[in-house]
Short mmCIF file of N, CA and C and ligand atoms in Angstrom, two decimals:
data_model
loop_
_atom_site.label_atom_id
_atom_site.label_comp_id
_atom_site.label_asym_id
_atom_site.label_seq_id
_atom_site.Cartn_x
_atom_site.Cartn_y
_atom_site.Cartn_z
N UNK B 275 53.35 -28.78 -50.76
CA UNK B 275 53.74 -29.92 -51.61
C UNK B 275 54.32 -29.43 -52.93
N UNK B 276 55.78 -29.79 -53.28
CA UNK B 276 55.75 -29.47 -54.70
C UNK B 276 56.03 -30.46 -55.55
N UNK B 277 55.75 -30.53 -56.50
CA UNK B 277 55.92 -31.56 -57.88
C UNK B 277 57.45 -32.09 -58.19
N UNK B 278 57.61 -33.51 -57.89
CA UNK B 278 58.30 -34.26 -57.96
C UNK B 278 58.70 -34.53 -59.47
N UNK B 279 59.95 -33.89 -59.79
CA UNK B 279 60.52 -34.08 -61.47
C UNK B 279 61.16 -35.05 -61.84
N UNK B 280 61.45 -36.05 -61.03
CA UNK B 280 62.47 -37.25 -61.55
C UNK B 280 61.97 -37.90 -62.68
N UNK B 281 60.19 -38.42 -62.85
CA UNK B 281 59.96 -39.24 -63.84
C UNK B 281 60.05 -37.92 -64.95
N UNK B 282 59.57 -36.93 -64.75
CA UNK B 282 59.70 -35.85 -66.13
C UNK B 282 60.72 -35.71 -66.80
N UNK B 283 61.86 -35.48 -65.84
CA UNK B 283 63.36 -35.23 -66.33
C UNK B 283 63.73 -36.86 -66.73
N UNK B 284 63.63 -37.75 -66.39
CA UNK B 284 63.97 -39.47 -67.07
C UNK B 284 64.02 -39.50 -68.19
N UNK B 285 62.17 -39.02 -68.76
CA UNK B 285 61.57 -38.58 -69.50
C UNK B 285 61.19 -38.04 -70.54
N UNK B 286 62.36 -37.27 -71.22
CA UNK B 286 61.66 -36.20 -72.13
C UNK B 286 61.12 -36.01 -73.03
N UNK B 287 59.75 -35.19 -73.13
CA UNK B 287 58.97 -35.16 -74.42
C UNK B 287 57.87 -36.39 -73.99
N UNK B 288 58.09 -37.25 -72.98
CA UNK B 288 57.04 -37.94 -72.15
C UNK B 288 55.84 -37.12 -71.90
N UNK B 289 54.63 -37.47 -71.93
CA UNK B 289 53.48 -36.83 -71.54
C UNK B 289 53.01 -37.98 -70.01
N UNK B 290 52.86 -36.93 -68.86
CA UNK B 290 52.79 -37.96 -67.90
C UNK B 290 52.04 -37.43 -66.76
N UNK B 291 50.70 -38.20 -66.56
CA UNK B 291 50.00 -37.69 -65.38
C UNK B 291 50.32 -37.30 -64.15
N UNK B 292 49.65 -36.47 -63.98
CA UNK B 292 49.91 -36.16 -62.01
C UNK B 292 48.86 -35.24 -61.27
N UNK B 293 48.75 -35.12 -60.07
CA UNK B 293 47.45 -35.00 -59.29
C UNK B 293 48.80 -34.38 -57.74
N UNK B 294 48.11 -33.09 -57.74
CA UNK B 294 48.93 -32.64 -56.65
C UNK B 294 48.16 -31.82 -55.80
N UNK B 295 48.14 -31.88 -54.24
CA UNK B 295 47.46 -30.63 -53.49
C UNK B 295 48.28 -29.53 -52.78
N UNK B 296 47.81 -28.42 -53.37
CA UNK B 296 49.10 -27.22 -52.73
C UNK B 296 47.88 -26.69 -51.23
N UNK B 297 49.06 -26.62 -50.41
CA UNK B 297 48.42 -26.70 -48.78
C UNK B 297 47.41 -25.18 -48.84
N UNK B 298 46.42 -25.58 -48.20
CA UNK B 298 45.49 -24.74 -48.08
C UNK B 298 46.32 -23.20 -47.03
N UNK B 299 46.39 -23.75 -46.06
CA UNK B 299 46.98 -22.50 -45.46
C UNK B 299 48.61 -21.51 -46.33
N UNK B 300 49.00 -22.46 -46.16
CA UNK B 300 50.43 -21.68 -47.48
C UNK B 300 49.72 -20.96 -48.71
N UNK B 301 48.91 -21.08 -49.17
CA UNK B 301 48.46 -20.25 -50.66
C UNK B 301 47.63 -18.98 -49.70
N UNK B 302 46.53 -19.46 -48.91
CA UNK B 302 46.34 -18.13 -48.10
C UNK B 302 47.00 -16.94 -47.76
N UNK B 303 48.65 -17.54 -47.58
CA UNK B 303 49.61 -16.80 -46.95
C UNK B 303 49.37 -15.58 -48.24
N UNK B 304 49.71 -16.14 -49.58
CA UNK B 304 49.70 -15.44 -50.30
C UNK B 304 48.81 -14.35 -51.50
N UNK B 305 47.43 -14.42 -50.32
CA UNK B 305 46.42 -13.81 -50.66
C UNK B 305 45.99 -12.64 -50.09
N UNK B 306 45.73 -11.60 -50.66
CA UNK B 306 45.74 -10.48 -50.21
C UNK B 306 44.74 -10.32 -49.37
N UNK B 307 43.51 -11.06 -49.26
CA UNK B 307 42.45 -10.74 -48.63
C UNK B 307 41.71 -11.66 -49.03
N UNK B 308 41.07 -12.52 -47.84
CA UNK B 308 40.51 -13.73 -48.38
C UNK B 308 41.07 -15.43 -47.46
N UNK B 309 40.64 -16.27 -48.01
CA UNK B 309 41.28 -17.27 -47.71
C UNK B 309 41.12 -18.53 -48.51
N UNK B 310 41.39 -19.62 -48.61
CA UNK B 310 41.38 -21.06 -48.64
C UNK B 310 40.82 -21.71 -48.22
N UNK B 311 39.55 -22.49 -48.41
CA UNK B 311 38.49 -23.27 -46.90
C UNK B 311 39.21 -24.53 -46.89
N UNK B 312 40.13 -24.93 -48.87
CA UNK B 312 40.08 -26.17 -49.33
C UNK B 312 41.85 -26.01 -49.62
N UNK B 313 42.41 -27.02 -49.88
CA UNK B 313 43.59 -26.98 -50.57
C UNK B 313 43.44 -27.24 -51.65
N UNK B 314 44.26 -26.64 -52.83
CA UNK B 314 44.27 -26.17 -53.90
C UNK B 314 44.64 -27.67 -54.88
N UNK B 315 43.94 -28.33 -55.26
CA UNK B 315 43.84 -29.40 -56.26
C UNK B 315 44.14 -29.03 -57.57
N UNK B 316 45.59 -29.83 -58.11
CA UNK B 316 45.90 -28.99 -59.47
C UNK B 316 46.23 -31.10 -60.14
N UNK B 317 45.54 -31.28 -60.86
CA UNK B 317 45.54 -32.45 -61.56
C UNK B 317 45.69 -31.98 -63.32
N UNK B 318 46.50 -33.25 -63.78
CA UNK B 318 46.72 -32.61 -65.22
C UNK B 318 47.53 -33.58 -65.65
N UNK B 319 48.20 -33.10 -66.97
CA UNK B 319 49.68 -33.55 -67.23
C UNK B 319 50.39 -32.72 -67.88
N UNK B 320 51.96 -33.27 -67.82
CA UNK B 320 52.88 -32.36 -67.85
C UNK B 320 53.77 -33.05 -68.41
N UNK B 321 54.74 -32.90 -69.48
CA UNK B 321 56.15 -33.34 -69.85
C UNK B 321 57.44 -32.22 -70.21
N UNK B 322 58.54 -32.45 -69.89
CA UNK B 322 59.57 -32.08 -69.96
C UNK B 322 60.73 -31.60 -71.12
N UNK B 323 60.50 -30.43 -71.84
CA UNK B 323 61.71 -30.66 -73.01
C UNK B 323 62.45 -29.29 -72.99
N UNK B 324 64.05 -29.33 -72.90
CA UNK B 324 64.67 -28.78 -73.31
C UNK B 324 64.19 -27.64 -72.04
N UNK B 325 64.69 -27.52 -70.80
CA UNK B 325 64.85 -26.89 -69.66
C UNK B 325 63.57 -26.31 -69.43
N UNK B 326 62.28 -26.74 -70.41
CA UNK B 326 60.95 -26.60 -70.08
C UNK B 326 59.97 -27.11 -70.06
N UNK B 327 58.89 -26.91 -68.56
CA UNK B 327 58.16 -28.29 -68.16
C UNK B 327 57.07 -27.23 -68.70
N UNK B 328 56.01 -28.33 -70.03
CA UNK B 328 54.86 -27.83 -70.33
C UNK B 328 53.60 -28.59 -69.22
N UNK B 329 52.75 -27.60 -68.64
CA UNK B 329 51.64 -28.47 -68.24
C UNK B 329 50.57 -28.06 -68.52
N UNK B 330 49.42 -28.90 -68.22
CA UNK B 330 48.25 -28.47 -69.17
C UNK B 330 46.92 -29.19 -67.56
N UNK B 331 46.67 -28.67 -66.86
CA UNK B 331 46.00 -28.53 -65.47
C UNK B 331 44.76 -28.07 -65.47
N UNK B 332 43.83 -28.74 -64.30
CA UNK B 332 42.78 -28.24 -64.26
C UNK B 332 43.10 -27.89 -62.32
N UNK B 333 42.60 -26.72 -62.17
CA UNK B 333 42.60 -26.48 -60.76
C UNK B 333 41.54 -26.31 -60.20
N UNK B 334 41.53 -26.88 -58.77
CA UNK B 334 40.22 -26.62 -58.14
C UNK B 334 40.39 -26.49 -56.56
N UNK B 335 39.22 -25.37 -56.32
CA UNK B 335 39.75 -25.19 -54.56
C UNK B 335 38.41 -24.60 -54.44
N UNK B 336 38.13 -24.37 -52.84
CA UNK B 336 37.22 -23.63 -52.72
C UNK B 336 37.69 -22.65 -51.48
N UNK B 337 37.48 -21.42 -52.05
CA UNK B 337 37.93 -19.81 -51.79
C UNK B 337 36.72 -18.87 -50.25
N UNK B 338 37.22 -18.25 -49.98
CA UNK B 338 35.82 -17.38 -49.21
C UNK B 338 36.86 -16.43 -49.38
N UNK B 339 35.73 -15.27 -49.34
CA UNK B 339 36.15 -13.81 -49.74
C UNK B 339 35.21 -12.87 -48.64
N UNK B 340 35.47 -12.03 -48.44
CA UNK B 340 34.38 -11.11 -47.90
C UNK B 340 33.41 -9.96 -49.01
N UNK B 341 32.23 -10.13 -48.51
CA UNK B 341 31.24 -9.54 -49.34
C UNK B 341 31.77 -8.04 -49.56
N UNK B 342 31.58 -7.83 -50.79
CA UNK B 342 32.22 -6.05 -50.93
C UNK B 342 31.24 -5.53 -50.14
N UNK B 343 29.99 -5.61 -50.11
CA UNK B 343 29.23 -4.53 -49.27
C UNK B 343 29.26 -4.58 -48.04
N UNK B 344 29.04 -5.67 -47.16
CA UNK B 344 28.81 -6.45 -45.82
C UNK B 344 29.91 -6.69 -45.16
N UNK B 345 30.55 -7.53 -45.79
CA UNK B 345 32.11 -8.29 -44.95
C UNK B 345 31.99 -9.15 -44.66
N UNK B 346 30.68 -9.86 -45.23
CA UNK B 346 29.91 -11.52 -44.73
C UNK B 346 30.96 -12.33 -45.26
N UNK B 347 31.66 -13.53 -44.89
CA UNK B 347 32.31 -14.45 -45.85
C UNK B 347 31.56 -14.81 -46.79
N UNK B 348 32.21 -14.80 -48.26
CA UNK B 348 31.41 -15.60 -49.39
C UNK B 348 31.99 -16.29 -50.04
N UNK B 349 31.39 -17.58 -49.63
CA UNK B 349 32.36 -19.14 -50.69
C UNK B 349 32.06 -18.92 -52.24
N UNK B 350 32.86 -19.23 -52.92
CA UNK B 350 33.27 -19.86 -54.24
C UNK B 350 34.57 -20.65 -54.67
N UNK B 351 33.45 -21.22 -55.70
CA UNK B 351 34.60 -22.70 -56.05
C UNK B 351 35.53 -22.29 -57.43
N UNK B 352 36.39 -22.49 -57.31
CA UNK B 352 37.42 -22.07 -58.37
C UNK B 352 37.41 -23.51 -58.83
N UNK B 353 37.44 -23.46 -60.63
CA UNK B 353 37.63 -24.40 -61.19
C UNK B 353 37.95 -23.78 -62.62
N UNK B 354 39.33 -23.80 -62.74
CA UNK B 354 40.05 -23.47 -63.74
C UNK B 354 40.71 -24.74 -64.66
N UNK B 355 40.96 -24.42 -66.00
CA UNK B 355 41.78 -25.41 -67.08
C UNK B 355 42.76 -24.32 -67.45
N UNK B 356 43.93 -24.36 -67.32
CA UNK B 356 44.99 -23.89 -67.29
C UNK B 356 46.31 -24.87 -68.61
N UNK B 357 47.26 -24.02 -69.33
CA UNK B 357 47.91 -24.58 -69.75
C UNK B 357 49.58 -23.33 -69.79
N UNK B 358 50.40 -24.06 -68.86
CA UNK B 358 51.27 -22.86 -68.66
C UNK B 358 52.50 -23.55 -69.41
N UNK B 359 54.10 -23.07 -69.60
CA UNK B 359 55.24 -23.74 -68.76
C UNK B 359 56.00 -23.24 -67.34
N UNK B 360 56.78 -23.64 -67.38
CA UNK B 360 57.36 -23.44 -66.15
C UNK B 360 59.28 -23.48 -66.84
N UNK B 361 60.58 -22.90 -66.25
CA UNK B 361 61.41 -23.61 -66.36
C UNK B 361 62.03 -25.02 -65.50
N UNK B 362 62.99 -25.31 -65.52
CA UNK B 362 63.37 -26.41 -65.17
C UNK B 362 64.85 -26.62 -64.91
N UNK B 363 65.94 -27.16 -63.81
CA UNK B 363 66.80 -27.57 -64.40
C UNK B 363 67.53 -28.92 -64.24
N UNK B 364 67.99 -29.67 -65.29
CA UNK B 364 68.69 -30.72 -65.04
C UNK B 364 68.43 -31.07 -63.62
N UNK B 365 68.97 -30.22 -62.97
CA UNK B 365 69.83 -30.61 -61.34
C UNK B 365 68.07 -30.21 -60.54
N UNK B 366 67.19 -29.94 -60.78
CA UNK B 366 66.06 -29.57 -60.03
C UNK B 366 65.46 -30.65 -59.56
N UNK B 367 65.22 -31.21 -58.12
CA UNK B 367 64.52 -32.46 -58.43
C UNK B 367 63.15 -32.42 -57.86
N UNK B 368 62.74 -31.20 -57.57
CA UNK B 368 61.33 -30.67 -57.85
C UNK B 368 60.88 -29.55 -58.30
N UNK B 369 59.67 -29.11 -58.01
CA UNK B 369 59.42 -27.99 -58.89
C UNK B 369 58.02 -27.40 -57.78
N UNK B 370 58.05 -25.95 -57.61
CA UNK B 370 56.95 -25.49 -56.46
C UNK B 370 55.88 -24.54 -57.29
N UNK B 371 54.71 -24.82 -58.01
CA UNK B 371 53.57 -24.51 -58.77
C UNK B 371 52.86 -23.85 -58.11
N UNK B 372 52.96 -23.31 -57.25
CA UNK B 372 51.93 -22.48 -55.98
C UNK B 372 52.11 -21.05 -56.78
N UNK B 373 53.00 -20.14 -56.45
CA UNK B 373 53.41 -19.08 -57.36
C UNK B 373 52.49 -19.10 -59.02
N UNK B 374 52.72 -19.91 -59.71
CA UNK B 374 51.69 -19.64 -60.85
C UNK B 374 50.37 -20.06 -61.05
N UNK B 375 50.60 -20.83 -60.05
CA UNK B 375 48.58 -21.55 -59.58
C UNK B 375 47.86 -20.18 -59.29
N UNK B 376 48.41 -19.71 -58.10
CA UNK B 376 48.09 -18.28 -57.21
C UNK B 376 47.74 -17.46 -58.49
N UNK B 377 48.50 -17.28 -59.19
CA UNK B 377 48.31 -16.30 -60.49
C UNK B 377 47.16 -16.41 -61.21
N UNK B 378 47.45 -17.64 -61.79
CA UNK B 378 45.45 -18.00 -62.08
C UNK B 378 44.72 -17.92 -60.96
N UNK B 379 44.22 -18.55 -60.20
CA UNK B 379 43.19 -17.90 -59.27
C UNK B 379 42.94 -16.50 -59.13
N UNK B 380 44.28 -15.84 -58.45
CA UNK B 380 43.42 -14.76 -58.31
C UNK B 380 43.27 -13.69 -59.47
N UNK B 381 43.53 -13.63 -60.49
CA UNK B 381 42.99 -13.26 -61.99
C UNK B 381 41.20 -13.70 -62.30
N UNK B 382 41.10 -15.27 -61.52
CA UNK B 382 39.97 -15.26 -62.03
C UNK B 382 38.39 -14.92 -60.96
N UNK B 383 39.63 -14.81 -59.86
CA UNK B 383 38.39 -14.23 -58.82
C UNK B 383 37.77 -12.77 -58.95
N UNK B 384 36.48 -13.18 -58.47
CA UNK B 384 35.31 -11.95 -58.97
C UNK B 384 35.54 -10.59 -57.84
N UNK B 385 36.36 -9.52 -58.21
CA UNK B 385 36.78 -8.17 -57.28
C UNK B 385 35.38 -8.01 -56.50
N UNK B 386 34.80 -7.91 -57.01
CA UNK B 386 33.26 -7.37 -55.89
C UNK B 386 32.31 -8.75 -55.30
N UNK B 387 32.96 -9.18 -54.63
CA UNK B 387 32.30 -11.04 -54.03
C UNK B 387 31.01 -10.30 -53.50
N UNK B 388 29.31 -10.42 -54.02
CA UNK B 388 28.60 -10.30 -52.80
C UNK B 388 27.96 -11.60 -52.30
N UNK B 389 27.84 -11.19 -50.99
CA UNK B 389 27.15 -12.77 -50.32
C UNK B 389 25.59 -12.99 -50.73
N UNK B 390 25.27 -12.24 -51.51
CA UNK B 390 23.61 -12.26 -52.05
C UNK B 390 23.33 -11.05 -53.12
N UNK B 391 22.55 -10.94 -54.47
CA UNK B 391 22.60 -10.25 -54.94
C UNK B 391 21.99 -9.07 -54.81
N UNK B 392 20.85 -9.18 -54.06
CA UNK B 392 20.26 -7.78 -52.83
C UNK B 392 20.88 -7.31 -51.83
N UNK B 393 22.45 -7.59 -51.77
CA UNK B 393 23.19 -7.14 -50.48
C UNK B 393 22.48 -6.09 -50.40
N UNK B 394 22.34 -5.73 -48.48
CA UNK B 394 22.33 -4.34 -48.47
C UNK B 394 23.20 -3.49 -48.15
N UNK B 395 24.31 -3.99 -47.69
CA UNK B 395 25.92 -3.88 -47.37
C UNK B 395 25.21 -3.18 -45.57
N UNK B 396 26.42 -2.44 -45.68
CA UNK B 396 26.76 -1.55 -44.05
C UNK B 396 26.00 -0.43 -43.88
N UNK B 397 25.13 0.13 -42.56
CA UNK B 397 25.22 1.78 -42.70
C UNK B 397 26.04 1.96 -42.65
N UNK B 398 26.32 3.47 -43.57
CA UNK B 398 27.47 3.90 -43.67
C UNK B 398 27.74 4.87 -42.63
N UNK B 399 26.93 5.14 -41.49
CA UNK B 399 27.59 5.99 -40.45
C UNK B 399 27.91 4.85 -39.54
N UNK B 400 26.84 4.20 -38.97
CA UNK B 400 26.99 3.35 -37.65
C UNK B 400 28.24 1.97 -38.08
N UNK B 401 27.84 1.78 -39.50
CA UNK B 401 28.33 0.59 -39.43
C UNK B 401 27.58 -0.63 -39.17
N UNK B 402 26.05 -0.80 -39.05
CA UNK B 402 25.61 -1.93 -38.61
C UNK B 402 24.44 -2.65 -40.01
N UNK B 403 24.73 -3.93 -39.67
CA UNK B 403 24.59 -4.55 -41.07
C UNK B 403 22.75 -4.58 -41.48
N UNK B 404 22.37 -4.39 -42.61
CA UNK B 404 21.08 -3.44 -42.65
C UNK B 404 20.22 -4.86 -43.63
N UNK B 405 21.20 -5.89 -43.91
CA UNK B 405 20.40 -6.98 -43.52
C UNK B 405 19.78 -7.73 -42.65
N UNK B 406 20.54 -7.74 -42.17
CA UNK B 406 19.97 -7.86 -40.38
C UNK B 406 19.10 -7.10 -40.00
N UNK B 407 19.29 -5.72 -39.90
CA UNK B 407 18.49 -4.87 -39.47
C UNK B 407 18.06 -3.92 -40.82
N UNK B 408 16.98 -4.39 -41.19
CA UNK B 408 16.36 -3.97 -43.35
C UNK B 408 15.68 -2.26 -42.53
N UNK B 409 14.91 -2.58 -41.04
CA UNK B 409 14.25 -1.19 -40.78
C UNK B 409 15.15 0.08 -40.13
N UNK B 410 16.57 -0.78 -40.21
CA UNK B 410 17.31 0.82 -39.25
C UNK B 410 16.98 1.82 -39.74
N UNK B 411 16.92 2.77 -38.90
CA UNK B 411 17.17 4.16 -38.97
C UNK B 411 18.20 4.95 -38.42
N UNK B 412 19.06 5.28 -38.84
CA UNK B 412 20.38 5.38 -37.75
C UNK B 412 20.38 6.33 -36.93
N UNK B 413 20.69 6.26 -35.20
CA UNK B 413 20.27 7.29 -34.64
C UNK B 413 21.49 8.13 -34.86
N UNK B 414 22.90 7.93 -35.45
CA UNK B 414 23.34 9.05 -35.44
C UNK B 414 23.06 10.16 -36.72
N UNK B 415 22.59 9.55 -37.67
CA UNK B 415 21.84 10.50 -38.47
C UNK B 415 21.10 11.54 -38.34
N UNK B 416 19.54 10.58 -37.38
CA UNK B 416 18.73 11.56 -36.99
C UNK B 416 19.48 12.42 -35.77
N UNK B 417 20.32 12.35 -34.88
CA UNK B 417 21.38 13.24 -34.06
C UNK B 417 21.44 14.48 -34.59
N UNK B 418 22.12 14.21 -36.31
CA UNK B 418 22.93 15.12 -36.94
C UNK B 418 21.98 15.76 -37.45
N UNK B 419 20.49 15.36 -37.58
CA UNK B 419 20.04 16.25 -38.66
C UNK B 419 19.22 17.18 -37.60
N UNK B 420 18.96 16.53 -36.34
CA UNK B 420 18.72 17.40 -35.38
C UNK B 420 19.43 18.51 -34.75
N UNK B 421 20.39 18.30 -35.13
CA UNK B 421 21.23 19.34 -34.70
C UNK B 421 21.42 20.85 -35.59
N UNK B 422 21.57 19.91 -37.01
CA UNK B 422 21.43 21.20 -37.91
C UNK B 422 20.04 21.19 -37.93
N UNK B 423 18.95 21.23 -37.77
CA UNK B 423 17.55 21.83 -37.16
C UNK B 423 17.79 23.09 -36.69
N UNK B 424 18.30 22.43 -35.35
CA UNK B 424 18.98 23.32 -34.44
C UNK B 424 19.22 24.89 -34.61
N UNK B 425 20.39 24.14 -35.69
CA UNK B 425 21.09 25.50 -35.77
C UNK B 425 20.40 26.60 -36.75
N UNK B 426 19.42 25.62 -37.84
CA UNK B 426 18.54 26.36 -38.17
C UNK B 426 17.42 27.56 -37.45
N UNK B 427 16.81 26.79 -36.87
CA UNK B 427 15.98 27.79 -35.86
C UNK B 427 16.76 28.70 -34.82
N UNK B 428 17.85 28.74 -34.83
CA UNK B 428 18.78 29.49 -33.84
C UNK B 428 18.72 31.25 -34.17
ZN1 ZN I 789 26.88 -8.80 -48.21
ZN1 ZN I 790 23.39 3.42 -38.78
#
């Protein structure tokens, strides 16, 4: 969906509400890792002067990320107040806000998402998740340390 400029450009120096949803799957596209559960709710207002649209937005979506330790999905809700411009021209008769929405969000998303603050993440040989399993012992560990035993007593 992008933002319809006719009443802005009519307009200028108008201050004038609007309420827009940028498609959940399209902003995904443009996420490096991660996804969209929600489409991206950007409500606010915005007016038009001199080939530049000021807006002043609050955004809201809800995000899943994978746990830095685990890889568990972990929801969070983005809820940003934003005040950008944008350009504009005469002849434009909309305008596509996804590109600088995207920018805030992912600036304000947290790099290390964990799904709990005791993650215990992955073993790091097997790979198997040590929340689930809190008593592993990994048998390729004990393998390896048997082996250099091994080669000890040799
Ligand atoms: Zn985790
Ligand atoms: Zn293991």
């Amino acid at each position: 969906m992008h933002l319809e400029l006719a009443d802005f450009l009519a307009h200028p120096g108008k201050h004038i509400p609007f309420a827009i949803d940028l498609n959940a799957s399209r902003a995904t596209a443009q996420l490096v890792e991660g996804r969209f559960v929600t489409d991206i709710h950007v409500a606010g207002e915005a007016f038009v002067q001199l080939a530049t649209m000021y807006l002043r937005v609050k955004i809201t979506a809800v995000i899943e990320q994978p746990c830095s330790r685990c890889l568990a999905p972990v929801q969070s809700t983005v809820d940003l107040a934003e005040s950008f411009t944008i350009p504009v021209a005469a002849t434009d008769t909309s305008t596509d806000l996804l590109p600088q929405v995207i920018a805030f969000i992912r600036n304000s998303l947290d790099p290390h998402p964990l799904c709990r603050p005791d993650c215990k993440g992955l073993c790091p040989v097997c790979g198997i998740n040590l929340n689930e399993h809190p008593d592993h012992v990994c048998p390729e560990l004990v393998k390896n340390d048997r082996l250099r035993l091994g080669d000890f007593l040799k």
